[in-house]
Amino acid sequence: MAKPRITEALDKLSSKKPIKYGVYSTAVIIFFALILLPPILGIIIKWNTMQQVLIKPELMSRALTAVANSFTIALFVSTIDVIAGVPMAWLITRGKSKWLNVLDTLADIPFVVPTAALGYSLLLFWSEPEGISSLFGSSLISPGWLLVTLLHFTFSYPVVVRVIVGALLDYKMEYEQASRTLGAPPLAAARTVTFPIIKPSLIAAFILAFSRSISETGATIIVAGIIFENGPVFIQKITDDFKAVPPRIDQFSYQGSLAFASFVLIVISLIIFGIIRILGPKLKLPIKRIWPTFERKLSYSKATLSRDSVTLLIFFAIILAPSLFVALPAFEAIFTETLPNAILGVSIWSEYWQSLILSYSLGAIVTVFNVIIGLPMAIIVARRKAGTLTSTVLDLLVNVPLIVPSIALGVSLKFFWKETFTFIPEMLLLIFAHLAITYPYFVRSMSAAIERIGVDTEEAARTLGAKPLGVFRTIILPLTKYSILSGAIMVFTRSVSETGATLAVVTTLRTAPVVIVDWVKQKLPVPVTPLEIGLGCGFLILFSFIILLALRLIVRGKGRY
Amino acid sequence: MQQVCLIRTRHRAKGGLTVPDVRIVNVTKKFGDIVAVKNVSLHIYDKEYFSLLGPSGCGKTTLLRLIAGLIQPDEGEIYIGDRLVNDIPPEDRDIGFVFQTFALFPHMNAWNNVIYGPKVKGFDMKKADTIGHEVLDMVRLHERLDAFPNELSGGMIQRIAVARALAAGAKTLLLDEPLGQLDAKVRNELRYEIRRMSKDLGLTAIHVTHDQSEAMAISDRIAVMKKGKVLQVGTPKELYMNPQSIFVAHFIGESNFLEGYVVNENTNEVSIEFRGGIRVSVTNKTVKRDDRVVLAIRPEVFIIEKGRKKSKNSMLGSVERVTFEGTNIRYEVRLENQDLVVIVKPSLVGEWFNTGEKVTVSFSSEKTRVFAYPDVGLREEIAVE
């Protein structure tokens, strides 16, 4: 079949240098203009207001304590995540039971549950009388730092497991087999050969868990309680104080606190990320000493059975059961008048449905934008289109929004866009915020997929007469279409779950996670019952699950790209 | 001063009796519905250099991995020395394994790769050091002990991989296509070096390859495999001179296969008629009158002469193609009955023939093999894919 004329014309145009570089330049300009610079400029704009915090030692101390809490929990949780995630990933990839496929799927469940719903589920499970506390007569874990730590462990655990499972599946088993044939028992083989080789993935898993913990806002607000504050909770409480009638904090202190906390969060995050990036490759795992007898004992029978049992116990008791506990009130609500009220949109449900529609529409819009502006950037990064040095720098910069706490990003974006362009509609601001947060997920996923396609494949197409756009259309796109879909899924779920940046940038629009947080914190004039919150969370989980399942079914078994 | 040679001492500790060192008894391995190894039994003797030879997918690597304990058999028993090793993990089987991809640990330099075995086996550092230096001397790579795998050439990587397997002190060396990823020239040099080291250290070596010339050059004995089964075990000479099946005749060296029917049988000889009425007589006791048979004749067995000559087992034809291969000249001759035969003659001995030339080809009846025509057809029988 002949190529349509328009395609042919576009193909021809794409070989013209100004057009080619125009596309790439536009992608880079959009990245700087919409993703990278606004948060930085936002902080700079409000630089002066930070003095308001500096001259109030109490406020500054509170802000610094909150930020310190954020990093302490993030570092602790990420470390525990990797320690607990490795045996789980090992069990999933190396175990022989047919039930491991089920376990593999179950491990993804907390990933599917939007974090606001997850937060409420954990609150019910650990603190409320309906949960495990019913066995003890009193609240087992009260809202506060311990529950926040548990929450962060719960939602970052599946991410860590997924990354390590991927690394172990990609890992060339022959290294480990070689080690075994040379006399190493399984534990020594894993410790001295497998883990040093997959070390980059362990570091990546740590960074992802760390950034997720630093960024999480909605669920943290739900489980933080009255006294405990981390960075995002502090920012939200200051915002609540300012919005209260009458305000409990003046405008300058409010803006100063937000700018100060966001600035410190962003700077320390970047420093920690930089340190990990520089020191990570130099970090040597302890492999020089080998204890053959001791490691042999730990490699077989009782030791491995104990390890697997503890791993499964942690997963089911600390991750899965608390994550799904919200299903109980949701199920209970079905047999009361809560369900008909919800379906008919009575009272609070009218706003709930609107927020749900907003969340999913926003997720869809942000996903489409990401595909359009992220694809050229992914090609630049993967194929070093901007020269080796510039492309490497861009590669690094693309990660920045990933490690910047989302509420801090939201605060900076609000400062930038609302101060500079006062007329900007709130919906657009929301799109920009979600775009900034989700952009790295798509670009990272796509650039990795493009890197997997050999350059020679593209060169073969060029030598056969294909123009640059033709190569993209006929080679890159077909080979990466399922990565585009997976990247889109990540962007969509991240956007639907996002609370921190949303809370920071909007005043009237409310997404579903924001509504859930408000319900749990009883911020509405009418009281919201646990059954209503449970059902609200249930719908959110159900719809997210259906959408993800549909997308997963499309992606499933369609090749490695 | 007499140098202490730990690696040799350890390898030779068990003495030199010719007894089975590796025994495979009725071993079967399935992957889902695919039977990779089907009821295989083999004895590999102490200090023997033994090759598993066959086309891709014939089960030779699976068999080697079963011996190493990297996978478990579904049925059957595997013995290394006197021990039944079915339930013994790889690290306790006392084997050295050289992988096709070499699998040098990328995060360790050559030295740390080599002394990994002694370390994980709990040797003290002094002893591990001595062994490390000895094996690096053997593979002549002492000067590159600080190099990481990505800094070494293919040949060097291969030698380090062998050194690493030797340093572990195993008595049985398993090699999975260890030369498959190397250039032809390096491959030819290293194959003799591996055999020499194995023999010097008195190891039992099991070498997997799909390259029959490699297997013929280095092996004491070869097992030819096809579709998970061992078809024949023998010395290279036995396999070449006396193949027991059409596949072995085809896979070991080269053979011309001529189809025909037995038209007459005597005490030791049978007469076979090819299409076109060509009749030949060959030595054979296994086929009977009216049997459909395949006659296998090696290319160098043919005698080729100019013009029409009358002799026993002679056929007329014309030279269709001549290929100069250096040592040999290869002729493709179209017989009168339109069958094509390949004839190879030394290039520096005897006369040469030109394309289009009428020739008579003949062969000695003792140097051919007669097989019953296979049920699956000749093409399927000799297929290697």
Short mmCIF file of N, CA and C in Angstrom, two decimals, chain A residues 272-321:
data_model
loop_
_atom_site.label_atom_id
_atom_site.label_comp_id
_atom_site.label_asym_id
_atom_site.label_seq_id
_atom_site.Cartn_x
_atom_site.Cartn_y
_atom_site.Cartn_z
N ILE A 272 21.22 14.84 48.69
CA ILE A 272 21.23 13.39 48.97
C ILE A 272 21.28 12.60 47.66
N PHE A 273 20.48 13.04 46.70
CA PHE A 273 20.47 12.36 45.40
C PHE A 273 21.86 12.43 44.75
N GLY A 274 22.46 13.62 44.84
CA GLY A 274 23.80 13.80 44.28
C GLY A 274 24.80 12.89 44.95
N ILE A 275 24.73 12.82 46.28
CA ILE A 275 25.67 11.97 47.03
C ILE A 275 25.50 10.51 46.60
N ILE A 276 24.23 10.07 46.54
CA ILE A 276 23.98 8.67 46.15
C ILE A 276 24.50 8.42 44.74
N ARG A 277 24.26 9.39 43.87
CA ARG A 277 24.67 9.25 42.47
C ARG A 277 26.20 9.16 42.33
N ILE A 278 26.89 9.97 43.16
CA ILE A 278 28.35 9.98 43.06
C ILE A 278 28.96 8.79 43.82
N LEU A 279 28.46 8.58 45.04
CA LEU A 279 29.08 7.54 45.87
C LEU A 279 28.55 6.14 45.57
N GLY A 280 27.33 6.08 45.03
CA GLY A 280 26.71 4.77 44.75
C GLY A 280 27.61 3.83 43.97
N PRO A 281 28.11 4.28 42.80
CA PRO A 281 28.96 3.38 42.02
C PRO A 281 30.24 2.98 42.75
N LYS A 282 30.68 3.86 43.68
CA LYS A 282 31.93 3.55 44.39
C LYS A 282 31.69 2.66 45.61
N LEU A 283 30.43 2.57 45.99
CA LEU A 283 30.10 1.77 47.17
C LEU A 283 30.44 0.30 46.92
N LYS A 284 31.27 -0.25 47.78
CA LYS A 284 31.67 -1.66 47.60
C LYS A 284 30.88 -2.52 48.57
N LEU A 285 30.23 -3.54 48.03
CA LEU A 285 29.56 -4.48 48.91
C LEU A 285 30.62 -5.39 49.54
N PRO A 286 30.41 -5.83 50.77
CA PRO A 286 31.44 -6.63 51.43
C PRO A 286 31.56 -8.03 50.83
N ILE A 287 32.52 -8.19 49.92
CA ILE A 287 32.63 -9.51 49.26
C ILE A 287 33.99 -10.16 49.47
N LYS A 288 34.91 -9.44 50.12
CA LYS A 288 36.26 -10.01 50.24
C LYS A 288 36.29 -11.23 51.16
N ARG A 289 35.58 -11.12 52.27
CA ARG A 289 35.57 -12.25 53.21
C ARG A 289 34.47 -13.23 52.83
N ILE A 290 34.79 -14.49 52.90
CA ILE A 290 33.80 -15.54 52.64
C ILE A 290 33.87 -16.53 53.80
N TRP A 291 32.70 -16.90 54.30
CA TRP A 291 32.65 -17.86 55.41
C TRP A 291 31.95 -19.12 54.90
N PRO A 292 32.70 -20.03 54.27
CA PRO A 292 32.05 -21.16 53.58
C PRO A 292 31.14 -21.99 54.48
N THR A 293 31.60 -22.33 55.68
CA THR A 293 30.80 -23.22 56.52
C THR A 293 29.54 -22.51 57.00
N PHE A 294 29.73 -21.30 57.51
CA PHE A 294 28.61 -20.53 58.05
C PHE A 294 27.57 -20.23 56.95
N GLU A 295 28.07 -19.81 55.79
CA GLU A 295 27.15 -19.44 54.71
C GLU A 295 26.45 -20.67 54.13
N ARG A 296 27.12 -21.80 54.22
CA ARG A 296 26.47 -23.03 53.77
C ARG A 296 25.29 -23.36 54.68
N LYS A 297 25.52 -23.17 55.99
CA LYS A 297 24.44 -23.45 56.95
C LYS A 297 23.24 -22.55 56.70
N LEU A 298 23.54 -21.30 56.33
CA LEU A 298 22.44 -20.36 56.11
C LEU A 298 21.79 -20.50 54.73
N SER A 299 22.36 -21.38 53.90
CA SER A 299 21.86 -21.49 52.53
C SER A 299 20.80 -22.56 52.34
N TYR A 300 20.67 -23.45 53.30
CA TYR A 300 19.79 -24.59 53.07
C TYR A 300 18.74 -24.78 54.17
N SER A 301 17.81 -25.61 53.86
CA SER A 301 16.72 -26.13 54.70
C SER A 301 16.16 -25.12 55.69
N LYS A 302 16.48 -25.29 56.97
CA LYS A 302 15.79 -24.50 57.99
C LYS A 302 16.00 -23.00 57.81
N ALA A 303 17.23 -22.64 57.44
CA ALA A 303 17.53 -21.21 57.31
C ALA A 303 16.71 -20.57 56.20
N THR A 304 16.64 -21.25 55.02
CA THR A 304 15.88 -20.66 53.91
C THR A 304 14.38 -20.70 54.21
N LEU A 305 13.95 -21.77 54.89
CA LEU A 305 12.53 -21.86 55.24
C LEU A 305 12.17 -20.70 56.19
N SER A 306 13.05 -20.44 57.15
CA SER A 306 12.80 -19.34 58.08
C SER A 306 12.78 -18.01 57.34
N ARG A 307 13.74 -17.83 56.42
CA ARG A 307 13.82 -16.57 55.67
C ARG A 307 12.53 -16.35 54.86
N ASP A 308 12.10 -17.40 54.15
CA ASP A 308 10.89 -17.28 53.34
C ASP A 308 9.66 -17.04 54.21
N SER A 309 9.62 -17.70 55.36
CA SER A 309 8.45 -17.53 56.25
C SER A 309 8.38 -16.10 56.77
N VAL A 310 9.52 -15.58 57.20
CA VAL A 310 9.53 -14.20 57.71
C VAL A 310 9.15 -13.23 56.58
N THR A 311 9.68 -13.47 55.39
CA THR A 311 9.38 -12.61 54.23
C THR A 311 7.87 -12.60 53.97
N LEU A 312 7.27 -13.78 53.96
CA LEU A 312 5.84 -13.86 53.68
C LEU A 312 5.02 -13.25 54.82
N LEU A 313 5.50 -13.46 56.03
CA LEU A 313 4.79 -12.89 57.19
C LEU A 313 4.78 -11.36 57.09
N ILE A 314 5.94 -10.79 56.81
CA ILE A 314 6.04 -9.33 56.67
C ILE A 314 5.08 -8.87 55.57
N PHE A 315 5.11 -9.58 54.45
CA PHE A 315 4.29 -9.16 53.32
C PHE A 315 2.80 -9.21 53.65
N PHE A 316 2.36 -10.34 54.18
CA PHE A 316 0.92 -10.47 54.41
C PHE A 316 0.45 -9.64 55.60
N ALA A 317 1.25 -9.61 56.68
CA ALA A 317 0.78 -8.95 57.90
C ALA A 317 1.01 -7.43 57.87
N ILE A 318 2.09 -7.00 57.26
CA ILE A 318 2.40 -5.56 57.33
C ILE A 318 2.08 -4.83 56.03
N ILE A 319 2.11 -5.54 54.93
CA ILE A 319 1.87 -4.86 53.64
C ILE A 319 0.44 -5.11 53.15
N LEU A 320 0.12 -6.38 52.93
CA LEU A 320 -1.12 -6.67 52.21
C LEU A 320 -2.39 -6.46 53.04
N ALA A 321 -2.42 -7.06 54.23
CA ALA A 321 -3.65 -6.96 55.04
C ALA A 321 -4.00 -5.50 55.36
#
